[in-house]
Short mmCIF file of C-alpha atoms in Angstrom, two decimals:
data_model
loop_
_atom_site.label_atom_id
_atom_site.label_comp_id
_atom_site.label_asym_id
_atom_site.label_seq_id
_atom_site.Cartn_x
_atom_site.Cartn_y
_atom_site.Cartn_z
CA LEU A 1 21.92 10.41 12.71
CA SER A 2 20.00 10.38 15.93
CA PRO A 3 17.39 7.65 16.43
CA VAL A 4 14.57 10.19 16.26
CA LEU A 5 15.86 11.64 12.99
CA ARG A 6 16.27 8.15 11.51
CA GLN A 7 12.68 7.36 12.47
CA GLU A 8 11.43 10.56 10.86
CA LEU A 9 13.46 9.79 7.75
CA ARG A 10 11.79 6.35 7.51
CA LYS A 11 8.39 8.02 7.84
CA PHE A 12 9.32 10.48 5.11
CA GLU A 13 10.45 7.66 2.82
CA GLN A 14 7.21 5.78 3.52
CA TYR A 15 5.18 8.89 2.65
CA GLN A 16 7.16 9.19 -0.58
CA LYS A 17 6.36 5.57 -1.47
CA GLN A 18 2.70 6.13 -0.67
CA PHE A 19 2.54 9.30 -2.73
CA SER A 20 4.26 7.63 -5.69
CA PHE A 21 1.92 4.67 -5.39
CA LEU A 22 -1.18 6.88 -5.37
CA HIS A 23 0.14 8.91 -8.28
CA ASP A 24 1.16 5.89 -10.35
CA GLU A 25 -2.19 4.16 -9.79
CA ASN A 26 -4.11 7.43 -10.29
CA ILE A 27 -5.91 7.06 -6.95
CA SER A 28 -7.29 10.25 -5.46
CA THR A 29 -10.03 9.19 -3.03
CA VAL A 30 -10.39 6.74 -0.17
CA PRO A 31 -13.11 4.71 -1.96
CA GLU A 32 -10.80 4.34 -4.98
CA LEU A 33 -8.04 3.14 -2.66
CA GLU A 34 -10.36 0.66 -0.95
CA ALA A 35 -11.53 -0.66 -4.32
CA PHE A 36 -7.91 -1.02 -5.44
CA ILE A 37 -7.08 -2.95 -2.26
CA GLY A 38 -10.00 -5.28 -2.98
CA LYS A 39 -8.78 -5.76 -6.54
CA LEU A 40 -5.26 -6.62 -5.39
CA SER A 41 -6.59 -9.01 -2.75
CA MET A 42 -8.68 -10.74 -5.39
CA GLN A 43 -5.68 -11.08 -7.71
CA ILE A 44 -3.62 -12.61 -4.91
CA SER A 45 -6.43 -15.04 -4.02
CA GLU A 46 -6.75 -16.16 -7.64
CA LEU A 47 -3.01 -16.69 -8.00
CA GLU A 48 -2.81 -18.53 -4.67
CA GLU A 49 -5.63 -20.79 -5.79
CA GLU A 50 -3.82 -21.46 -9.07
CA ARG A 51 -0.62 -22.19 -7.14
CA SER A 52 -2.47 -24.56 -4.83
CA LYS A 53 -3.93 -26.47 -7.79
CA THR A 54 -0.49 -26.70 -9.37
CA ASP A 55 0.93 -27.97 -6.09
CA ASN A 56 -1.75 -30.66 -5.99
CA LYS A 57 -0.77 -31.67 -9.52
CA ARG A 58 2.87 -31.78 -8.39
CA ARG A 59 1.99 -34.21 -5.62
CA ARG A 60 0.35 -36.52 -8.14
CA ALA A 61 3.20 -36.29 -10.66
CA LYS A 62 4.52 -39.63 -11.77
CA THR A 63 7.98 -38.59 -12.95
CA ASP A 64 10.72 -36.36 -11.59
CA GLU A 65 10.58 -34.30 -14.76
CA GLU A 66 6.88 -33.58 -14.22
CA THR A 67 7.58 -32.68 -10.60
CA LYS A 68 10.35 -30.27 -11.62
CA GLY A 69 8.01 -28.67 -14.17
CA TYR A 70 5.35 -28.14 -11.54
CA TYR A 71 7.91 -26.69 -9.11
CA ALA A 72 8.98 -24.22 -11.82
CA GLU A 73 5.35 -23.28 -12.42
CA ILE A 74 4.80 -22.79 -8.67
CA ARG A 75 7.89 -20.54 -8.46
CA GLY A 76 6.60 -18.53 -11.40
CA ILE A 77 3.22 -18.01 -9.74
CA SER A 78 4.93 -17.02 -6.49
CA ALA A 79 7.03 -14.52 -8.43
CA GLN A 80 3.80 -13.01 -9.80
CA ILE A 81 2.30 -12.78 -6.30
CA LYS A 82 5.24 -10.97 -4.67
CA PRO A 83 4.94 -7.58 -6.43
CA ILE A 84 1.17 -7.62 -5.92
CA ARG A 85 1.67 -8.26 -2.20
CA ASP A 86 4.19 -5.41 -2.06
CA ARG A 87 1.69 -3.03 -3.69
CA LEU A 88 -1.05 -4.30 -1.35
CA LYS A 89 1.16 -3.60 1.66
CA ILE A 90 1.75 -0.02 0.51
CA ALA A 91 -1.96 0.43 -0.25
CA LYS A 92 -2.99 -0.78 3.22
CA ALA A 93 -0.37 1.40 4.90
CA THR A 94 -1.68 4.35 2.90
CA LEU A 95 -5.23 3.60 3.98
CA GLU A 96 -4.09 3.53 7.61
CA THR A 97 -2.29 6.86 7.14
CA VAL A 98 -5.34 8.67 5.75
CA PRO A 99 -7.02 9.43 9.13
CA LYS A 100 -3.75 10.75 10.59
CA VAL A 101 -3.13 13.03 7.62
CA GLN A 102 -6.76 14.15 7.60
CA GLN A 103 -6.50 15.08 11.27
CA LEU A 104 -3.31 17.06 10.63
CA LEU A 105 -4.95 18.86 7.72
CA ASP A 106 -7.97 19.73 9.88
CA ILE A 107 -5.69 21.14 12.58
CA GLU A 108 -3.79 23.17 9.98
CA ARG A 109 -7.02 24.55 8.49
CA ASN A 110 -8.29 25.53 11.96
CA MET A 111 -5.03 27.31 12.71
CA GLU A 112 -5.18 29.17 9.39
CA ALA A 113 -8.78 30.16 10.04
CA LYS A 114 -7.84 31.51 13.48
CA VAL A 115 -4.97 33.54 12.01
CA LEU A 116 -7.21 34.96 9.29
CA THR A 117 -9.89 35.82 11.85
CA LYS A 118 -7.33 37.50 14.08
CA LYS A 119 -5.93 39.55 11.17
CA LYS A 120 -9.43 40.56 10.13
CA GLU A 121 -10.21 41.70 13.70
CA GLU A 122 -6.98 43.70 13.82
CA LYS A 123 -7.83 45.47 10.54
CA GLU A 124 -11.28 46.36 11.83
CA ARG A 125 -9.76 48.15 14.84
#
């Protein structure tokens, strides 16, 4: 595949991910998307805070067994954060895509309106 086609294919795949994300989360407006981004950010902050507290406990652990337990807990929290971060990344990319898509839709609507106007004028002749 040519580099241009590969780039377009990546864009297409990204649009598919964004569409699936919006569909799965039942998001249909920009304010809903922004609220969802805020919710995800809050979840990540809470988990990071919990992980930080657990890490502080790990530093104060008196035995190797305690330390290993805290490390396991930290890994578990990190595992919870990763999918949320992935969803947040897709949500933010979708939010950045909205103005571009809106502009393309506006252009398409203007072109359709011009065609309809032209056809109407031709019928009137």
